[in-house]
Tab-separated table of C-alpha atoms and ligand atoms in Angstrom:
chain	number	residue	atom	x	y	z
A	1	MET	CA	-106.982	95.015	-50.828
A	2	TYR	CA	-106.472	92.208	-53.354
A	3	ASP	CA	-105.870	92.946	-57.035
A	4	TYR	CA	-108.026	89.983	-58.079
A	5	LEU	CA	-110.814	87.963	-56.555
A	6	ILE	CA	-110.742	84.674	-58.463
A	7	VAL	CA	-113.987	82.734	-58.287
A	8	GLY	CA	-113.205	79.072	-58.955
A	9	ALA	CA	-109.990	77.165	-58.181
A	10	GLY	CA	-110.196	75.085	-61.374
A	11	LEU	CA	-107.590	75.087	-64.138
A	12	PHE	CA	-108.662	78.432	-65.626
A	13	GLY	CA	-108.663	80.282	-62.302
A	14	SER	CA	-105.388	78.665	-61.264
A	15	VAL	CA	-103.498	79.562	-64.475
A	16	PHE	CA	-104.719	83.138	-64.114
A	17	ALA	CA	-103.764	83.279	-60.423
A	18	HIS	CA	-100.283	81.944	-61.198
A	19	GLU	CA	-99.660	84.452	-63.987
A	20	ALA	CA	-101.042	87.381	-61.988
A	21	THR	CA	-98.948	86.460	-58.925
A	22	LYS	CA	-95.872	86.227	-61.178
A	23	ARG	CA	-96.582	89.828	-62.169
A	24	GLY	CA	-96.674	90.983	-58.551
A	25	LYS	CA	-100.468	90.980	-58.152
A	26	LYS	CA	-102.248	89.795	-55.027
A	27	CYS	CA	-104.952	87.188	-55.596
A	28	LEU	CA	-107.685	85.725	-53.436
A	29	VAL	CA	-108.953	82.435	-54.863
A	30	ILE	CA	-112.280	81.087	-53.610
A	31	ASP	CA	-114.151	77.876	-54.379
A	32	LYS	CA	-117.445	76.514	-53.181
A	33	ARG	CA	-116.037	72.992	-53.099
A	34	SER	CA	-113.884	71.720	-50.241
A	35	HIS	CA	-110.828	71.333	-52.497
A	36	ILE	CA	-108.863	73.113	-55.206
A	37	GLY	CA	-108.541	71.850	-58.809
A	38	GLY	CA	-112.145	72.025	-60.044
A	39	ASN	CA	-112.953	69.040	-62.224
A	40	ILE	CA	-109.368	67.825	-62.539
A	41	TYR	CA	-109.145	67.179	-58.798
A	42	CYS	CA	-107.882	63.724	-57.719
A	43	GLU	CA	-108.753	62.054	-54.440
A	44	ASN	CA	-106.265	59.654	-52.912
A	45	THR	CA	-107.884	56.291	-52.110
A	46	GLU	CA	-105.802	53.217	-51.285
A	47	GLY	CA	-102.751	55.113	-52.581
A	48	ILE	CA	-104.427	55.584	-55.977
A	49	ASN	CA	-105.191	58.967	-57.552
A	50	VAL	CA	-108.928	58.728	-58.229
A	51	HIS	CA	-110.186	61.140	-60.902
A	52	LYS	CA	-113.178	62.285	-58.893
A	53	TYR	CA	-114.978	64.134	-61.681
A	54	GLY	CA	-114.344	61.698	-64.530
A	55	ALA	CA	-111.271	60.321	-66.297
A	56	HIS	CA	-108.860	63.073	-67.333
A	57	ILE	CA	-106.161	62.431	-69.911
A	58	PHE	CA	-103.981	65.337	-70.906
A	59	HIS	CA	-103.312	65.622	-74.640
A	60	THR	CA	-102.304	68.442	-76.956
A	61	ASN	CA	-100.664	69.254	-80.253
A	62	ASN	CA	-99.496	72.601	-78.969
A	63	LYS	CA	-95.847	72.530	-77.866
A	64	LYS	CA	-96.146	75.811	-75.990
A	65	ILE	CA	-98.941	74.428	-73.805
A	66	TRP	CA	-97.167	71.097	-73.337
A	67	ASP	CA	-94.007	72.931	-72.182
A	68	TYR	CA	-96.134	75.151	-69.961
A	69	VAL	CA	-97.742	72.281	-67.988
A	70	ASN	CA	-94.419	70.442	-67.828
A	71	ASN	CA	-93.072	73.397	-65.830
A	72	PHE	CA	-95.379	72.386	-63.009
A	73	VAL	CA	-95.157	68.607	-63.115
A	74	GLU	CA	-93.583	65.743	-65.019
A	75	PHE	CA	-95.898	63.600	-67.156
A	76	ASN	CA	-95.803	59.820	-67.584
A	77	ARG	CA	-96.126	57.950	-70.906
A	78	TYR	CA	-99.789	56.931	-70.502
A	79	THR	CA	-101.472	56.489	-73.886
A	80	ASN	CA	-105.233	56.372	-74.014
A	81	SER	CA	-106.364	53.112	-75.660
A	82	PRO	CA	-109.893	52.426	-74.457
A	83	VAL	CA	-111.586	49.122	-75.191
A	84	ALA	CA	-115.263	48.588	-75.859
A	85	ASN	CA	-117.220	45.793	-74.199
A	86	TYR	CA	-120.309	44.856	-76.214
A	87	LYS	CA	-122.188	42.089	-74.406
A	88	GLY	CA	-118.911	40.430	-73.456
A	89	GLU	CA	-117.201	40.898	-76.835
A	90	ILE	CA	-114.098	43.111	-76.589
A	91	TYR	CA	-113.167	45.566	-79.367
A	92	ASN	CA	-110.348	48.087	-79.676
A	93	MET	CA	-111.035	51.790	-79.949
A	94	PRO	CA	-110.900	54.089	-81.803
A	95	PHE	CA	-112.237	52.087	-84.774
A	96	ASN	CA	-109.098	50.690	-86.376
A	97	MET	CA	-107.729	47.574	-88.053
A	98	ASN	CA	-107.791	45.656	-84.738
A	99	THR	CA	-111.528	46.447	-84.437
A	100	PHE	CA	-112.233	45.439	-88.045
A	101	ASN	CA	-110.251	42.222	-87.735
A	102	LYS	CA	-112.227	41.209	-84.649
A	103	LEU	CA	-115.556	42.149	-86.255
A	104	TRP	CA	-115.102	40.613	-89.699
A	105	GLY	CA	-111.830	38.669	-89.746
A	106	VAL	CA	-110.407	41.060	-92.379
A	107	ILE	CA	-106.613	41.400	-92.495
A	108	THR	CA	-105.752	44.213	-94.901
A	109	PRO	CA	-106.891	47.851	-94.942
A	110	GLN	CA	-108.406	47.325	-98.407
A	111	GLU	CA	-110.564	44.452	-97.124
A	112	ALA	CA	-111.772	46.634	-94.254
A	113	LYS	CA	-112.577	49.536	-96.590
A	114	ASP	CA	-114.470	47.201	-98.937
A	115	LYS	CA	-116.517	45.835	-96.034
A	116	ILE	CA	-117.490	49.306	-94.794
A	117	GLU	CA	-118.369	50.436	-98.327
A	118	GLU	CA	-120.488	47.311	-98.875
A	119	GLN	CA	-122.461	47.974	-95.661
A	120	LYS	CA	-122.926	51.655	-96.473
A	121	LYS	CA	-124.250	50.700	-99.912
A	122	GLU	CA	-126.621	48.069	-98.517
A	123	ALA	CA	-128.110	50.640	-96.110
A	124	GLY	CA	-128.774	52.927	-99.119
A	125	ILE	CA	-128.954	56.158	-97.135
A	126	THR	CA	-128.359	59.263	-99.219
A	127	GLU	CA	-129.804	61.992	-97.031
A	128	PRO	CA	-129.538	61.035	-93.333
A	129	GLN	CA	-132.559	62.230	-91.350
A	130	ASN	CA	-131.339	61.393	-87.858
A	131	LEU	CA	-128.244	60.324	-85.936
A	132	GLU	CA	-128.791	56.625	-86.651
A	133	GLU	CA	-128.917	57.159	-90.417
A	134	GLN	CA	-126.000	59.546	-90.278
A	135	ALA	CA	-123.813	57.039	-88.379
A	136	ILE	CA	-124.729	54.144	-90.692
A	137	SER	CA	-124.002	56.287	-93.738
A	138	LEU	CA	-120.522	56.952	-92.314
A	139	ILE	CA	-119.400	53.544	-90.959
A	140	GLY	CA	-122.002	50.897	-91.927
A	141	THR	CA	-124.338	48.797	-89.785
A	142	ASP	CA	-122.034	46.458	-87.821
A	143	ILE	CA	-119.904	49.127	-86.157
A	144	TYR	CA	-122.991	51.247	-85.607
A	145	GLU	CA	-125.032	48.463	-83.952
A	146	LYS	CA	-122.256	47.156	-81.706
A	147	LEU	CA	-120.145	50.175	-80.890
A	148	VAL	CA	-122.085	53.402	-81.472
A	149	LYS	CA	-125.840	52.954	-80.977
A	150	GLY	CA	-126.176	51.895	-77.323
A	151	TYR	CA	-123.388	54.168	-76.088
A	152	THR	CA	-124.830	57.240	-77.843
A	153	GLU	CA	-128.376	56.514	-76.683
A	154	LYS	CA	-127.202	56.237	-73.076
A	155	GLN	CA	-125.162	59.411	-73.386
A	156	TRP	CA	-128.069	61.477	-74.686
A	157	GLY	CA	-130.869	59.675	-72.884
A	158	ARG	CA	-132.915	59.081	-76.048
A	159	SER	CA	-133.156	56.901	-79.144
A	160	ALA	CA	-130.627	57.543	-81.911
A	161	LYS	CA	-133.599	57.881	-84.275
A	162	ASP	CA	-134.762	60.906	-82.254
A	163	LEU	CA	-131.381	62.616	-82.206
A	164	PRO	CA	-130.431	65.086	-84.942
A	165	ALA	CA	-127.941	63.917	-87.598
A	166	PHE	CA	-125.610	66.884	-87.056
A	167	ILE	CA	-124.404	65.591	-83.651
A	168	ILE	CA	-122.151	63.155	-85.545
A	169	LYS	CA	-120.255	64.989	-88.256
A	170	ARG	CA	-117.655	62.282	-88.651
A	171	LEU	CA	-116.681	59.076	-86.933
A	172	PRO	CA	-112.930	58.662	-86.976
A	173	VAL	CA	-111.919	55.439	-88.702
A	174	ARG	CA	-108.268	54.434	-88.852
A	175	PHE	CA	-106.941	51.883	-91.315
A	176	THR	CA	-103.838	51.036	-89.280
A	177	TYR	CA	-103.361	48.692	-86.312
A	178	ASP	CA	-103.069	51.693	-83.942
A	179	ASN	CA	-105.097	51.758	-80.707
A	180	ASN	CA	-103.939	55.221	-79.576
A	181	TYR	CA	-107.168	57.180	-79.110
A	182	PHE	CA	-105.688	60.637	-79.681
A	183	ASN	CA	-103.895	61.925	-82.760
A	184	ASP	CA	-102.117	64.599	-80.718
A	185	ARG	CA	-98.353	64.687	-80.508
A	186	TYR	CA	-98.208	64.926	-76.698
A	187	GLN	CA	-100.202	63.052	-74.064
A	188	GLY	CA	-99.830	61.674	-70.556
A	189	ILE	CA	-100.894	61.837	-66.932
A	190	PRO	CA	-99.082	63.993	-64.369
A	191	ILE	CA	-96.826	61.790	-62.223
A	192	GLY	CA	-98.360	62.010	-58.754
A	193	GLY	CA	-101.713	63.282	-60.056
A	194	TYR	CA	-103.310	66.522	-61.240
A	195	ASN	CA	-103.442	68.157	-57.796
A	196	LYS	CA	-99.695	68.788	-58.002
A	197	ILE	CA	-100.213	71.160	-60.959
A	198	ILE	CA	-102.887	73.190	-59.204
A	199	GLU	CA	-101.030	73.323	-55.883
A	200	LYS	CA	-98.004	74.783	-57.663
A	201	MET	CA	-100.075	77.231	-59.677
A	202	LEU	CA	-101.751	78.564	-56.545
A	203	GLU	CA	-98.527	79.114	-54.595
A	204	GLY	CA	-98.517	82.740	-53.460
A	205	SER	CA	-102.316	83.170	-53.684
A	206	ASP	CA	-104.636	83.218	-50.699
A	207	ILE	CA	-107.182	80.411	-50.904
A	208	ARG	CA	-110.567	80.124	-49.219
A	209	LEU	CA	-112.603	76.953	-49.724
A	210	GLU	CA	-116.279	76.132	-49.188
A	211	ILE	CA	-117.274	79.682	-50.025
A	212	ASP	CA	-120.023	80.242	-52.559
A	213	PHE	CA	-119.586	83.537	-54.379
A	214	PHE	CA	-123.334	84.088	-54.565
A	215	GLU	CA	-123.845	83.742	-50.834
A	216	ASN	CA	-121.271	86.440	-50.012
A	217	ARG	CA	-121.182	88.417	-53.223
A	218	GLU	CA	-120.918	92.032	-52.057
A	219	GLU	CA	-118.562	91.295	-49.219
A	220	LEU	CA	-116.235	89.316	-51.511
A	221	GLU	CA	-116.273	91.796	-54.372
A	222	ALA	CA	-115.313	94.546	-51.952
A	223	LEU	CA	-112.083	92.694	-51.166
A	224	ALA	CA	-110.525	93.121	-54.624
A	225	LYS	CA	-110.146	95.646	-57.420
A	226	LYS	CA	-111.242	93.146	-60.063
A	227	THR	CA	-113.017	89.790	-60.238
A	228	LEU	CA	-112.207	86.802	-62.437
A	229	PHE	CA	-115.354	84.680	-62.568
A	230	THR	CA	-115.211	81.024	-63.688
A	231	GLY	CA	-118.649	79.893	-62.443
A	232	MET	CA	-121.909	79.675	-64.453
A	233	ILE	CA	-122.579	82.838	-66.435
A	234	ASP	CA	-126.388	82.539	-66.249
A	235	GLN	CA	-126.195	82.336	-62.465
A	236	TYR	CA	-123.964	85.434	-62.399
A	237	TYR	CA	-126.841	87.333	-63.995
A	238	ASN	CA	-129.427	85.667	-61.777
A	239	TYR	CA	-130.814	83.681	-64.749
A	240	LYS	CA	-132.525	86.846	-66.010
A	241	TYR	CA	-132.819	85.541	-69.597
A	242	GLY	CA	-133.326	81.884	-68.639
A	243	VAL	CA	-131.335	78.810	-67.621
A	244	LEU	CA	-128.527	77.326	-69.741
A	245	GLU	CA	-128.854	73.542	-69.998
A	246	TYR	CA	-126.301	70.787	-69.436
A	247	ARG	CA	-125.961	66.995	-69.454
A	248	SER	CA	-124.830	65.610	-66.153
A	249	LEU	CA	-123.061	62.481	-64.917
A	250	GLN	CA	-123.178	60.347	-61.829
A	251	PHE	CA	-120.130	58.506	-60.604
A	252	GLU	CA	-120.254	55.316	-58.558
A	253	THR	CA	-116.827	54.609	-57.087
A	254	THR	CA	-115.893	51.340	-55.377
A	255	ILE	CA	-112.756	49.853	-53.863
A	256	VAL	CA	-112.305	46.325	-55.177
A	257	ASN	CA	-110.191	43.823	-53.325
A	258	THR	CA	-108.210	42.686	-56.334
A	259	GLU	CA	-104.997	43.894	-57.852
A	260	ASN	CA	-106.265	44.306	-61.406
A	261	TYR	CA	-109.994	44.507	-62.169
A	262	GLN	CA	-110.291	45.085	-65.915
A	263	GLY	CA	-106.752	45.350	-67.314
A	264	ASN	CA	-107.278	48.809	-68.776
A	265	ALA	CA	-107.949	52.334	-67.473
A	266	VAL	CA	-111.041	52.865	-69.623
A	267	VAL	CA	-113.618	50.287	-70.733
A	268	ASN	CA	-116.689	51.550	-72.615
A	269	TYR	CA	-119.918	49.550	-72.339
A	270	THR	CA	-121.525	49.989	-75.725
A	271	ASP	CA	-124.750	47.981	-75.336
A	272	ARG	CA	-127.988	49.768	-74.441
A	273	GLU	CA	-128.877	47.562	-71.454
A	274	THR	CA	-125.851	48.199	-69.201
A	275	PRO	CA	-126.873	51.475	-67.527
A	276	TYR	CA	-123.380	52.979	-67.344
A	277	THR	CA	-121.267	54.092	-70.297
A	278	ARG	CA	-117.783	53.529	-68.916
A	279	VAL	CA	-115.851	51.853	-66.150
A	280	ILE	CA	-112.632	53.610	-65.145
A	281	GLU	CA	-109.901	51.738	-63.266
A	282	HIS	CA	-107.835	54.640	-61.980
A	283	LYS	CA	-104.571	52.887	-61.073
A	284	HIS	CA	-103.831	52.132	-64.744
A	285	PHE	CA	-103.422	55.862	-65.495
A	286	GLU	CA	-100.241	55.724	-63.435
A	287	PHE	CA	-99.266	52.040	-63.904
A	288	GLY	CA	-100.146	51.439	-60.234
A	289	THR	CA	-99.126	48.253	-58.442
A	290	GLN	CA	-101.189	48.718	-55.247
A	291	GLU	CA	-102.781	45.631	-53.673
A	292	LYS	CA	-106.333	46.862	-54.193
A	293	THR	CA	-107.964	48.797	-56.989
A	294	VAL	CA	-110.546	51.576	-57.335
A	295	ILE	CA	-113.129	51.602	-60.116
A	296	THR	CA	-115.733	54.178	-61.124
A	297	LYS	CA	-118.875	53.503	-63.120
A	298	GLU	CA	-120.045	56.529	-65.090
A	299	TYR	CA	-123.801	57.058	-65.566
A	300	PRO	CA	-124.973	59.866	-67.871
A	301	THR	CA	-127.971	61.679	-66.375
A	302	GLU	CA	-130.475	64.404	-67.165
A	303	TRP	CA	-129.426	67.706	-65.610
A	304	LYS	CA	-131.628	69.925	-63.509
A	305	SER	CA	-130.741	73.125	-61.677
A	306	GLY	CA	-128.522	72.301	-58.709
A	307	ASP	CA	-126.933	69.193	-60.314
A	308	GLU	CA	-123.271	69.237	-61.322
A	309	PRO	CA	-123.146	70.798	-64.817
A	310	TYR	CA	-120.793	68.702	-66.962
A	311	TYR	CA	-121.484	69.019	-70.679
A	312	PRO	CA	-123.060	72.175	-72.154
A	313	ILE	CA	-125.825	71.434	-74.662
A	314	ASN	CA	-124.726	73.760	-77.433
A	315	ASP	CA	-127.934	73.681	-79.472
A	316	GLN	CA	-129.482	76.758	-81.010
A	317	ARG	CA	-131.631	77.681	-77.989
A	318	ASN	CA	-128.760	77.523	-75.526
A	319	ASN	CA	-126.231	79.226	-77.790
A	320	GLU	CA	-128.594	82.143	-78.378
A	321	LEU	CA	-129.204	82.414	-74.654
A	322	TYR	CA	-125.476	82.333	-73.953
A	323	ASN	CA	-124.878	85.109	-76.493
A	324	LYS	CA	-127.308	87.333	-74.607
A	325	TYR	CA	-125.416	86.786	-71.368
A	326	LYS	CA	-122.123	87.326	-73.193
A	327	GLU	CA	-123.300	90.744	-74.343
A	328	LEU	CA	-123.774	91.713	-70.696
A	329	ALA	CA	-120.414	90.229	-69.757
A	330	ASP	CA	-118.632	92.184	-72.502
A	331	GLU	CA	-119.907	95.414	-70.941
A	332	GLU	CA	-118.394	94.694	-67.514
A	333	LYS	CA	-115.400	96.854	-66.601
A	334	ASN	CA	-114.090	95.070	-63.520
A	335	VAL	CA	-115.152	91.487	-64.123
A	336	ILE	CA	-113.424	88.997	-66.420
A	337	PHE	CA	-115.256	85.794	-67.413
A	338	GLY	CA	-113.384	82.609	-68.264
A	339	GLY	CA	-113.361	78.804	-68.202
A	340	ARG	CA	-115.900	76.221	-69.262
A	341	LEU	CA	-118.855	77.443	-67.174
A	342	ALA	CA	-118.543	81.169	-67.759
A	343	THR	CA	-118.129	80.750	-71.528
A	344	TYR	CA	-120.589	77.817	-71.812
A	345	LYS	CA	-118.131	75.751	-73.818
A	346	TYR	CA	-116.749	72.246	-73.591
A	347	TYR	CA	-113.020	72.751	-73.170
A	348	ASP	CA	-110.331	70.095	-72.895
A	349	MET	CA	-107.613	70.925	-70.382
A	350	HIS	CA	-105.115	72.134	-72.975
A	351	GLN	CA	-107.786	74.410	-74.431
A	352	VAL	CA	-108.662	75.889	-71.061
A	353	ILE	CA	-104.971	76.598	-70.413
A	354	GLY	CA	-104.709	78.230	-73.861
A	355	ALA	CA	-107.800	80.360	-73.181
A	356	ALA	CA	-106.507	81.400	-69.750
A	357	LEU	CA	-103.139	82.424	-71.207
A	358	THR	CA	-104.925	84.514	-73.856
A	359	THR	CA	-106.916	86.231	-71.105
A	360	VAL	CA	-103.676	86.863	-69.211
A	361	GLU	CA	-102.051	88.415	-72.295
A	362	LYS	CA	-105.022	90.729	-72.767
A	363	GLU	CA	-105.244	91.673	-69.111
A	364	PHE	CA	-101.564	92.478	-68.692
A	365	ALA	CA	-100.774	93.709	-72.194
A	366	ASP	CA	-100.141	97.327	-71.296
A	367	LYS	CA	-99.206	96.922	-67.653
B	401	FAD	P1	-113.789	73.813	-63.482
B	401	FAD	O1	-112.732	72.787	-63.338
B	401	FAD	O2	-115.187	73.370	-63.458
B	401	FAD	O3	-113.557	74.889	-62.330
B	401	FAD	C1	-114.540	75.834	-61.966
B	401	FAD	C2	-114.526	75.956	-60.454
B	401	FAD	O4	-115.386	77.041	-60.074
B	401	FAD	C3	-115.056	74.718	-59.737
B	401	FAD	O5	-114.103	74.252	-58.808
B	401	FAD	C4	-116.329	75.210	-59.050
B	401	FAD	O6	-116.555	74.592	-57.795
B	401	FAD	C5	-116.036	76.686	-58.880
B	401	FAD	N1	-117.246	77.505	-58.755
B	401	FAD	C6	-118.294	77.539	-59.623
B	401	FAD	N2	-119.238	78.381	-59.166
B	401	FAD	C7	-118.774	78.890	-58.000
B	401	FAD	C8	-119.315	79.793	-57.057
B	401	FAD	N3	-120.532	80.332	-57.218
B	401	FAD	N4	-118.580	80.095	-55.953
B	401	FAD	C9	-117.358	79.539	-55.758
B	401	FAD	N5	-116.810	78.669	-56.632
B	401	FAD	C10	-117.498	78.340	-57.735
B	401	FAD	N6	-110.158	67.452	-70.552
B	401	FAD	C11	-109.073	66.857	-71.109
B	401	FAD	O7	-108.176	67.557	-71.587
B	401	FAD	N7	-108.954	65.493	-71.132
B	401	FAD	C12	-109.896	64.676	-70.613
B	401	FAD	O8	-109.745	63.452	-70.651
B	401	FAD	C13	-111.056	65.273	-70.033
B	401	FAD	N8	-112.024	64.507	-69.505
B	401	FAD	C14	-113.138	65.088	-68.979
B	401	FAD	C15	-114.134	64.265	-68.466
B	401	FAD	C16	-115.288	64.819	-67.946
B	401	FAD	C17	-116.347	63.926	-67.380
B	401	FAD	C18	-115.456	66.232	-67.949
B	401	FAD	C19	-116.720	66.850	-67.428
B	401	FAD	C20	-114.463	67.055	-68.441
B	401	FAD	C21	-113.293	66.498	-68.963
B	401	FAD	N9	-112.251	67.298	-69.449
B	401	FAD	C22	-111.145	66.703	-70.004
B	401	FAD	C23	-112.331	68.778	-69.406
B	401	FAD	C24	-111.705	69.430	-68.139
B	401	FAD	O9	-112.365	68.949	-66.989
B	401	FAD	C25	-111.858	70.952	-68.244
B	401	FAD	O10	-111.164	71.431	-69.358
B	401	FAD	C26	-111.350	71.757	-67.036
B	401	FAD	O11	-111.598	71.138	-65.812
B	401	FAD	C27	-112.006	73.129	-67.039
B	401	FAD	O12	-111.482	73.977	-66.038
B	401	FAD	P2	-112.294	75.245	-65.542
B	401	FAD	O13	-111.416	75.966	-64.599
B	401	FAD	O14	-112.843	75.970	-66.710
B	401	FAD	O15	-113.598	74.650	-64.815
């Protein structure tokens, strides 16, 4: 008899399995995919760690979590500095003095501030009625037209005029020549890829792959005293209140017979016409020097049941629906829910580790 059946070998399930095993518990970890790691899984192609479910850059301000992951693997010094390609013009991201210099030829922060203020004034928007007006009221027309509009419309699959203003609360603008995307104190990519972290975390647990919990539910539950569930919460309750909605993505990965395809790990395509939002060149996450390269084009797509659920749509309808499922989940005695799918939340990796450690503390507090 296992102490825990862990449904999902992603980061949440793996942190829990590691901590439970450390405390002498026996865990069975299952996943419906053919590999461990969930969405942080890397596939080795041409000697390059390919981020199969989208580019993953680890970043955090929390020293405890940084120390925690560094127990499993060493991190390199990768710093995320994406560039934007707008119809062949290249701009630095996030919006900073390099971007403003390229756009307007301004040199000093004051000149850049004056330019943005002038454009905001010209637009004359006092009460933004949609995302377009909201963005222009925050950063002016030039940045909006070249770097925000097309990208956002592709991401959401509709015109910025039809999207609510609240989606963009602020657009980070930096008046220094600093291309580092994150403000966090710690960031990097695990040397040798993310799989190393998960493999270490799952040492001591039994693992069964290509097993869908819902196809063998009773049989699996009978194997353990308790279940940790990291799959979709609405599916757990057989969608009895309705289906929670997501945005999805499609990835098109190609091996290119050149050593260096785009000179950067992440290039955003910010025009409306290019159908993908980003091109990832995976080798640059680890400063790779392989002969060939692997690139992935990322296409945002509508989600329908059965597609890979990537981004929860946390609007009022879905949040209310989730709360109804959460009420049921809170009543469960022998099932713990955790991770991005079971809590219907977008979590970065450091947040999912933090949430898993909180669950561990609660679960083992008096044991
Ligand atoms: P998952 O990794 O999804 O793991 C859940 C697992 O459960 C999956 O393996 C799934 O197959 C399994 N499962 C589900 N249902 C069943 C079932 N019925 N039976 C058996 N198994 C089941 N975070 C960052 O910090 N930095 C980034 O740069 C970053 N980039 C991202 C880019 C994209 C495109 C996406 C979508 C996310 C990104 N994230 C990033 C977030 C990161 O992926 C998550 O924080 C993390 O993977 C969540 O772990 P999890 O264990 O909650 O979920």
